[in-house]
Amino acid sequence: MDINRRIAASVENLAAELIALRRKLHEHPELAFEEHETAKAVAGFLEKLGIPFRKAVGKTGIVALIDGGKPGPTVGIRADMDALPINEQTGLPFASKVPGKMHACGHDVHTVIALGVAATLAGMKSELRGRVKLIFQPAEETLSGAQAMIADGALEDPKMDVVLGYHNWPAVEAGKVGYNTEAVMSSADAFDITLKGREGHGAHPHMGIDALAAGAYLVAQLQTIVSREVKPLSPAVLTVGEFHAGTARNIIAGAAQLKGIVRTMEAAVSAQIEAAMRRMLEGIKASMRVEYTLDWKRVAPALRNHKPTLERVLRAAREALGAENVVELPEASMGSEDFAWFAERVPAAHLRIGSKIAGLDTAIHRANYDCNEAAIPLGVRVMTRAVLEFAEK
Ligand code: NI
């Protein structure tokens, strides 16, 4: 039987179980690094299939390996497992039973899709060339789980030749998958600035050094990095989201704290922005007499597809779903996704699995978010076929 029909047959057998498990996970959402019950459910499913795995990789993560025993590449597939601190307002019969926590990004769906891929591939183990590594990642929402798993050896033993990622996407019709040709999601760099001046009586500004006034100039200056220094065709966002200074109306503020995030699609642009920020801080120091500290932290790199890997994934997706159901997305997202830490080290491709529900006005991270469950069997079909593009004769 043709491989797509075999996959479809396996998915048909699995769909009800996967949907039931998704609903169970949906009722019991767990936040970043608290995915203990979710990990237990994943472990239980893998155990039933006889697939060996390591647990507690990056606290609550799991790495499983399907090895057909033949030489070939190691193909990784990654699913995220965590929920969000949102009070669910969907009214679904399987809505969250945990106040203030909700699977509002569909990571419950992602988890069962990877399990469906595992189950389908386990049934084809003797035909596999190489190995398939399944990565169940915690803490994507805090952009910290991927690094925690990498620190615990998720990239080693065995090393991956390619790694595939996916996310449900309510903007894409159910039944279709979407892709970006190169840039998928932006980087996120967090910056913390402190300015130190000298407190003084508000009536005697000449005796103090006003950190608040310096901070206000700095906020305005920072806006010129994107508008005046970054090439207009290179997307970049610089947001100062917090500015704290001062204690009373008649006291010169002796200190100011600013916090923000920079997002770009290219590491070189992020580096350019950091350098400009440091230069402006030196300028503020010279011109307004404040001392400063800058703490710049890479939270996630930009997520970019490895073109040859994406080409193979798209070929597989078109074969599995029909070319008309594989659509190029109009634009990349300025949000971030920590799958990028894997994609920075291993050739990677990322797909969006259509999860639109007709008539429902929603988006991820909203209290009324819901994912079309048709994304589950479709996700298993397309991701299994994509894995086999690399791990089959
Ligand atoms: Ni998400």
Short mmCIF file of C-alpha atoms and ligand atoms in Angstrom, two decimals:
data_model
loop_
_atom_site.label_atom_id
_atom_site.label_comp_id
_atom_site.label_asym_id
_atom_site.label_seq_id
_atom_site.Cartn_x
_atom_site.Cartn_y
_atom_site.Cartn_z
CA MET A 1 0.00 0.00 0.00
CA ASP A 2 1.13 3.52 -0.74
CA ILE A 3 2.74 5.25 2.23
CA ASN A 4 0.20 8.07 2.45
CA ARG A 5 -2.68 5.58 2.56
CA ARG A 6 -0.91 3.55 5.24
CA ILE A 7 -0.38 6.67 7.32
CA ALA A 8 -4.00 7.71 6.82
CA ALA A 9 -5.20 4.28 7.92
CA SER A 10 -3.09 4.43 11.07
CA VAL A 11 -4.36 7.94 11.83
CA GLU A 12 -7.94 6.80 11.40
CA ASN A 13 -7.39 4.14 14.05
CA LEU A 14 -5.72 6.58 16.42
CA ALA A 15 -7.85 9.70 16.00
CA ALA A 16 -10.46 9.01 18.68
CA GLU A 17 -7.83 8.12 21.28
CA LEU A 18 -5.74 11.19 20.47
CA ILE A 19 -8.74 13.51 20.64
CA ALA A 20 -9.81 11.99 23.97
CA LEU A 21 -6.30 12.48 25.35
CA ARG A 22 -6.22 16.06 24.04
CA ARG A 23 -9.43 16.81 25.92
CA LYS A 24 -8.02 15.28 29.09
CA LEU A 25 -4.89 17.44 28.79
CA HIS A 26 -7.08 20.43 28.01
CA GLU A 27 -9.02 19.97 31.26
CA HIS A 28 -5.78 19.88 33.25
CA PRO A 29 -3.47 22.55 31.84
CA GLU A 30 -0.06 22.91 33.45
CA LEU A 31 2.17 25.98 33.26
CA ALA A 32 5.85 26.14 32.35
CA PHE A 33 8.01 23.52 34.08
CA GLU A 34 4.96 22.19 35.97
CA GLU A 35 3.98 19.72 33.23
CA HIS A 36 4.22 16.70 35.57
CA GLU A 37 0.85 15.15 34.78
CA THR A 38 1.20 15.96 31.07
CA ALA A 39 4.63 14.27 31.06
CA LYS A 40 3.09 11.26 32.84
CA ALA A 41 0.41 11.00 30.16
CA VAL A 42 3.09 11.20 27.44
CA ALA A 43 5.22 8.59 29.22
CA GLY A 44 2.23 6.27 29.63
CA PHE A 45 1.39 6.51 25.94
CA LEU A 46 5.00 5.81 24.90
CA GLU A 47 5.29 2.89 27.33
CA LYS A 48 2.22 1.26 25.80
CA LEU A 49 3.91 1.50 22.40
CA GLY A 50 7.18 0.11 23.75
CA ILE A 51 9.06 3.27 22.74
CA PRO A 52 12.04 3.97 25.02
CA PHE A 53 12.35 7.49 26.42
CA ARG A 54 14.25 9.65 28.86
CA LYS A 55 12.25 11.80 31.23
CA ALA A 56 13.14 14.85 33.30
CA VAL A 57 15.08 16.32 30.37
CA GLY A 58 14.85 20.04 31.14
CA LYS A 59 12.81 19.41 34.31
CA THR A 60 9.57 18.04 32.83
CA GLY A 61 10.60 17.30 29.25
CA ILE A 62 10.71 13.88 27.59
CA VAL A 63 12.92 12.62 24.76
CA ALA A 64 11.83 9.39 23.05
CA LEU A 65 13.62 7.42 20.36
CA ILE A 66 12.29 5.09 17.69
CA ASP A 67 15.19 3.15 16.20
CA GLY A 68 14.56 0.73 13.37
CA GLY A 69 18.12 -0.54 13.64
CA LYS A 70 19.11 0.44 10.10
CA PRO A 71 21.68 3.09 9.27
CA GLY A 72 20.25 6.48 8.34
CA PRO A 73 19.63 9.97 9.59
CA THR A 74 18.23 10.97 12.96
CA VAL A 75 15.09 13.01 12.44
CA GLY A 76 13.80 15.08 15.34
CA ILE A 77 10.26 16.26 15.89
CA ARG A 78 9.39 18.65 18.66
CA ALA A 79 6.11 19.31 20.46
CA ASP A 80 5.53 21.81 23.27
CA MET A 81 3.37 20.87 26.26
CA ASP A 82 2.72 23.88 28.48
CA ALA A 83 -0.36 26.04 29.05
CA LEU A 84 -0.92 29.73 29.84
CA PRO A 85 -2.05 31.71 32.90
CA ILE A 86 -5.44 32.58 31.37
CA ASN A 87 -8.92 31.95 32.74
CA GLU A 88 -10.66 29.89 30.07
CA GLN A 89 -13.94 31.29 28.76
CA THR A 90 -14.86 28.90 25.98
CA GLY A 91 -17.74 27.05 27.65
CA LEU A 92 -16.42 23.83 26.10
CA PRO A 93 -17.49 20.60 27.82
CA PHE A 94 -13.77 19.83 28.29
CA ALA A 95 -12.79 23.35 29.35
CA SER A 96 -10.02 23.83 31.89
CA LYS A 97 -10.84 22.65 35.38
CA VAL A 98 -7.98 24.70 36.79
CA PRO A 99 -8.89 28.32 37.45
CA GLY A 100 -6.42 30.74 35.89
CA LYS A 101 -4.77 28.14 33.65
CA MET A 102 -5.68 27.31 30.09
CA HIS A 103 -4.34 25.61 26.99
CA ALA A 104 -4.86 28.84 25.06
CA CYS A 105 -2.12 28.11 22.51
CA GLY A 106 -3.05 24.54 21.62
CA HIS A 107 0.03 22.86 23.05
CA ASP A 108 -2.32 20.08 24.21
CA VAL A 109 -2.99 19.47 20.51
CA HIS A 110 0.73 19.62 19.69
CA THR A 111 1.47 17.01 22.35
CA VAL A 112 -1.04 14.48 21.01
CA ILE A 113 0.05 15.09 17.40
CA ALA A 114 3.60 14.03 18.34
CA LEU A 115 2.17 11.00 20.13
CA GLY A 116 0.19 10.13 17.02
CA VAL A 117 3.38 10.41 14.95
CA ALA A 118 5.12 8.13 17.47
CA ALA A 119 2.34 5.55 17.30
CA THR A 120 2.22 5.58 13.51
CA LEU A 121 5.99 5.30 13.14
CA ALA A 122 6.20 2.59 15.79
CA GLY A 123 4.01 0.52 13.48
CA MET A 124 6.51 1.04 10.65
CA LYS A 125 9.65 0.63 12.72
CA SER A 126 11.10 -2.23 10.68
CA GLU A 127 11.05 -0.01 7.57
CA LEU A 128 12.66 3.02 9.16
CA ARG A 129 16.06 4.11 8.00
CA GLY A 130 17.84 5.79 10.90
CA ARG A 131 16.07 7.03 14.01
CA VAL A 132 13.23 9.31 14.98
CA LYS A 133 13.69 11.42 18.06
CA LEU A 134 10.54 12.81 19.66
CA ILE A 135 11.04 15.87 21.84
CA PHE A 136 8.26 16.78 24.27
CA GLN A 137 9.22 20.21 25.50
CA PRO A 138 8.08 22.10 28.59
CA ALA A 139 7.92 25.86 29.07
CA GLU A 140 7.63 27.19 25.53
CA GLU A 141 5.43 30.06 26.70
CA THR A 142 8.22 31.39 28.89
CA LEU A 143 10.73 30.74 26.08
CA SER A 144 12.86 28.72 28.48
CA GLY A 145 12.06 25.03 27.95
CA ALA A 146 14.12 24.45 24.81
CA GLN A 147 17.30 25.78 26.42
CA ALA A 148 16.65 23.71 29.54
CA MET A 149 16.30 20.57 27.41
CA ILE A 150 19.42 21.41 25.40
CA ALA A 151 21.34 21.92 28.66
CA ASP A 152 20.18 18.43 29.68
CA GLY A 153 21.50 16.87 26.48
CA ALA A 154 18.42 16.84 24.23
CA LEU A 155 20.63 17.51 21.19
CA GLU A 156 22.98 14.61 21.97
CA ASP A 157 22.81 10.84 21.92
CA PRO A 158 21.96 10.70 19.10
CA LYS A 159 22.60 14.04 17.41
CA MET A 160 19.83 15.04 15.01
CA ASP A 161 20.38 15.60 11.28
CA VAL A 162 17.16 17.58 10.95
CA VAL A 163 14.49 18.74 13.38
CA LEU A 164 10.87 19.50 12.54
CA GLY A 165 8.54 21.82 14.41
CA TYR A 166 4.90 22.79 14.02
CA HIS A 167 2.21 24.95 15.55
CA ASN A 168 -1.54 25.01 15.10
CA TRP A 169 -2.63 28.24 13.43
CA PRO A 170 -6.17 29.62 13.73
CA ALA A 171 -5.57 31.94 10.78
CA VAL A 172 -5.17 28.92 8.49
CA GLU A 173 -8.17 26.85 7.48
CA ALA A 174 -8.44 23.38 8.97
CA GLY A 175 -7.34 20.84 6.38
CA LYS A 176 -4.44 23.00 5.21
CA VAL A 177 -0.91 23.63 6.40
CA GLY A 178 0.93 26.92 6.07
CA TYR A 179 4.60 27.74 5.84
CA ASN A 180 6.99 30.66 5.61
CA THR A 181 9.76 30.28 3.08
CA GLU A 182 12.54 31.48 5.35
CA ALA A 183 11.91 33.75 8.35
CA VAL A 184 9.14 32.25 10.51
CA MET A 185 9.22 34.04 13.83
CA SER A 186 11.31 36.82 15.30
CA SER A 187 14.04 36.73 17.87
CA ALA A 188 13.43 38.10 21.34
CA ASP A 189 16.19 39.90 23.25
CA ALA A 190 15.32 41.30 26.68
CA PHE A 191 17.11 44.40 27.95
CA ASP A 192 17.24 45.86 31.45
CA ILE A 193 18.70 49.33 31.87
CA THR A 194 19.41 51.15 35.10
CA LEU A 195 20.37 54.80 35.14
CA LYS A 196 21.95 56.21 38.24
CA GLY A 197 22.00 59.91 39.04
CA ARG A 198 21.82 61.69 42.38
CA GLU A 199 18.72 62.45 44.42
CA GLY A 200 18.06 65.99 45.47
CA HIS A 201 15.41 68.55 46.40
CA GLY A 202 13.10 69.30 43.51
CA ALA A 203 13.67 72.98 44.08
CA HIS A 204 17.43 72.67 43.53
CA PRO A 205 17.97 70.67 40.32
CA HIS A 206 21.56 71.88 40.07
CA MET A 207 22.42 69.88 43.19
CA GLY A 208 21.07 66.57 41.86
CA ILE A 209 21.50 64.46 38.72
CA ASP A 210 18.09 63.72 37.27
CA ALA A 211 17.87 60.06 36.22
CA LEU A 212 14.21 60.49 35.22
CA ALA A 213 14.95 63.25 32.71
CA ALA A 214 17.85 61.17 31.34
CA GLY A 215 15.53 58.15 31.05
CA ALA A 216 12.94 60.18 29.17
CA TYR A 217 15.56 61.30 26.63
CA LEU A 218 16.79 57.74 26.36
CA VAL A 219 13.30 56.35 25.58
CA ALA A 220 12.91 58.89 22.80
CA GLN A 221 16.41 58.23 21.44
CA LEU A 222 15.97 54.46 21.46
CA GLN A 223 13.03 54.86 19.07
CA THR A 224 15.41 56.26 16.46
CA ILE A 225 17.37 53.00 16.30
CA VAL A 226 14.60 51.25 14.38
CA SER A 227 13.36 54.34 12.54
CA ARG A 228 16.78 55.79 11.57
CA GLU A 229 19.44 53.07 11.78
CA VAL A 230 17.96 49.70 10.84
CA LYS A 231 17.45 49.03 7.15
CA PRO A 232 13.73 49.58 6.47
CA LEU A 233 13.34 46.22 4.76
CA SER A 234 14.64 44.39 7.84
CA PRO A 235 11.81 43.95 10.36
CA ALA A 236 12.65 45.16 13.86
CA VAL A 237 10.70 46.14 16.96
CA LEU A 238 12.10 47.89 20.00
CA THR A 239 9.62 48.25 22.84
CA VAL A 240 10.34 49.89 26.18
CA GLY A 241 7.61 48.29 28.26
CA GLU A 242 8.58 49.49 31.73
CA PHE A 243 9.99 52.77 33.00
CA HIS A 244 10.21 53.30 36.75
CA ALA A 245 11.66 56.43 38.27
CA GLY A 246 11.02 58.82 41.11
CA THR A 247 9.40 58.66 44.52
CA ALA A 248 7.77 62.07 45.05
CA ARG A 249 6.88 65.20 43.09
CA ASN A 250 9.45 67.32 44.86
CA ILE A 251 12.41 64.95 44.71
CA ILE A 252 14.87 64.69 41.84
CA ALA A 253 14.86 61.00 40.86
CA GLY A 254 18.21 59.43 41.68
CA ALA A 255 17.61 56.29 39.62
CA ALA A 256 15.54 54.97 36.74
CA GLN A 257 14.87 51.45 35.51
CA LEU A 258 13.81 50.62 31.98
CA LYS A 259 12.88 47.19 30.65
CA GLY A 260 12.01 46.15 27.15
CA ILE A 261 12.26 43.70 24.31
CA VAL A 262 13.89 43.81 20.89
CA ARG A 263 12.62 41.58 18.09
CA THR A 264 14.21 41.02 14.70
CA MET A 265 14.42 38.39 11.98
CA GLU A 266 18.22 38.41 11.71
CA ALA A 267 20.91 37.97 14.35
CA ALA A 268 22.98 40.73 12.71
CA VAL A 269 20.15 43.23 13.17
CA SER A 270 19.80 42.33 16.84
CA ALA A 271 23.53 42.85 17.28
CA GLN A 272 23.29 46.19 15.48
CA ILE A 273 20.50 47.32 17.82
CA GLU A 274 22.41 46.25 20.93
CA ALA A 275 25.47 48.16 19.76
CA ALA A 276 23.37 51.27 19.06
CA MET A 277 21.77 51.03 22.50
CA ARG A 278 25.19 50.87 24.16
CA ARG A 279 26.35 53.87 22.13
CA MET A 280 23.27 55.87 23.18
CA LEU A 281 23.82 54.95 26.81
CA GLU A 282 27.38 56.25 26.53
CA GLY A 283 25.90 59.41 25.03
CA ILE A 284 23.40 59.85 27.86
CA LYS A 285 26.19 59.26 30.34
CA ALA A 286 28.29 62.01 28.78
CA SER A 287 25.47 64.46 28.15
CA MET A 288 23.35 63.99 31.28
CA ARG A 289 25.92 62.75 33.81
CA VAL A 290 24.17 59.48 34.70
CA GLU A 291 25.93 56.17 35.22
CA TYR A 292 24.28 53.17 33.61
CA THR A 293 24.14 49.38 33.47
CA LEU A 294 22.71 47.37 30.60
CA ASP A 295 21.78 43.72 30.91
CA TRP A 296 21.06 42.26 27.45
CA LYS A 297 19.75 38.71 27.30
CA ARG A 298 18.97 36.55 24.27
CA VAL A 299 15.61 34.98 25.06
CA ALA A 300 15.13 33.28 21.70
CA PRO A 301 16.86 33.54 18.34
CA ALA A 302 14.85 34.23 15.20
CA LEU A 303 13.23 31.09 13.84
CA ARG A 304 14.28 30.54 10.25
CA ASN A 305 13.66 27.56 8.05
CA HIS A 306 16.63 25.72 6.60
CA LYS A 307 15.62 25.99 2.95
CA PRO A 308 16.64 22.52 1.70
CA THR A 309 14.98 20.93 4.73
CA LEU A 310 11.81 22.98 4.20
CA GLU A 311 11.76 21.98 0.53
CA ARG A 312 11.72 18.30 1.49
CA VAL A 313 9.06 18.86 4.14
CA LEU A 314 6.88 20.72 1.64
CA ARG A 315 7.29 17.96 -0.93
CA ALA A 316 6.12 15.48 1.71
CA ALA A 317 3.24 17.73 2.80
CA ARG A 318 2.03 18.22 -0.78
CA GLU A 319 2.14 14.51 -1.35
CA ALA A 320 0.23 13.79 1.86
CA LEU A 321 -2.39 16.53 1.61
CA GLY A 322 -2.47 17.67 -2.01
CA ALA A 323 -0.60 20.75 -3.24
CA GLU A 324 -3.70 22.95 -2.86
CA ASN A 325 -3.65 22.33 0.90
CA VAL A 326 -0.08 23.52 1.43
CA VAL A 327 -0.13 27.31 1.43
CA GLU A 328 2.54 29.93 1.75
CA LEU A 329 1.73 32.38 4.55
CA PRO A 330 1.58 36.07 3.65
CA GLU A 331 4.03 37.09 6.36
CA ALA A 332 6.23 35.92 9.21
CA SER A 333 5.27 36.64 12.84
CA MET A 334 7.01 39.10 15.15
CA GLY A 335 6.20 36.75 18.02
CA SER A 336 8.85 34.33 19.22
CA GLU A 337 9.08 30.56 19.57
CA ASP A 338 11.88 28.80 21.39
CA PHE A 339 11.97 25.94 18.89
CA ALA A 340 14.41 28.44 17.38
CA TRP A 341 17.09 27.26 19.84
CA PHE A 342 16.92 23.82 18.21
CA ALA A 343 16.70 25.34 14.73
CA GLU A 344 19.80 27.43 15.41
CA ARG A 345 21.84 24.24 15.90
CA VAL A 346 20.12 21.69 13.65
CA PRO A 347 18.73 22.17 10.09
CA ALA A 348 15.04 22.78 10.75
CA ALA A 349 11.66 23.37 9.17
CA HIS A 350 8.48 24.62 10.79
CA LEU A 351 4.88 24.21 9.63
CA ARG A 352 1.62 25.83 10.73
CA ILE A 353 -1.23 23.39 10.96
CA GLY A 354 -4.56 24.97 10.09
CA SER A 355 -6.86 25.09 13.12
CA LYS A 356 -9.49 27.65 12.19
CA ILE A 357 -13.00 27.04 13.48
CA ALA A 358 -15.57 28.51 11.09
CA GLY A 359 -17.44 31.39 12.72
CA LEU A 360 -15.18 31.64 15.79
CA ASP A 361 -13.37 34.97 16.08
CA THR A 362 -10.28 34.07 18.07
CA ALA A 363 -6.51 33.86 18.15
CA ILE A 364 -3.93 32.09 20.26
CA HIS A 365 -3.47 33.40 23.83
CA ARG A 366 -7.10 34.49 24.15
CA ALA A 367 -9.60 33.26 26.74
CA ASN A 368 -12.00 32.19 23.96
CA TYR A 369 -9.33 30.37 21.95
CA ASP A 370 -10.20 26.93 20.65
CA CYS A 371 -8.39 24.69 18.23
CA ASN A 372 -10.15 22.81 15.45
CA GLU A 373 -9.57 19.17 16.38
CA ALA A 374 -9.31 18.32 12.68
CA ALA A 375 -5.76 19.65 13.17
CA ILE A 376 -4.94 16.50 15.14
CA PRO A 377 -5.35 13.77 12.48
CA LEU A 378 -4.09 16.16 9.82
CA GLY A 379 -1.06 17.08 11.94
CA VAL A 380 -0.21 13.42 12.48
CA ARG A 381 -0.53 12.69 8.77
CA VAL A 382 1.62 15.55 7.57
CA MET A 383 4.29 15.32 10.28
CA THR A 384 4.61 11.54 9.95
CA ARG A 385 4.97 11.90 6.19
CA ALA A 386 7.53 14.66 6.70
CA VAL A 387 9.59 12.50 9.07
CA LEU A 388 9.51 9.64 6.56
CA GLU A 389 10.77 11.98 3.84
CA PHE A 390 14.09 11.78 5.69
CA ALA A 391 13.90 8.40 7.39
CA GLU A 392 12.51 6.15 4.69
CA LYS A 393 14.15 4.43 1.74
NI NI B 1 2.18 28.20 21.20
#
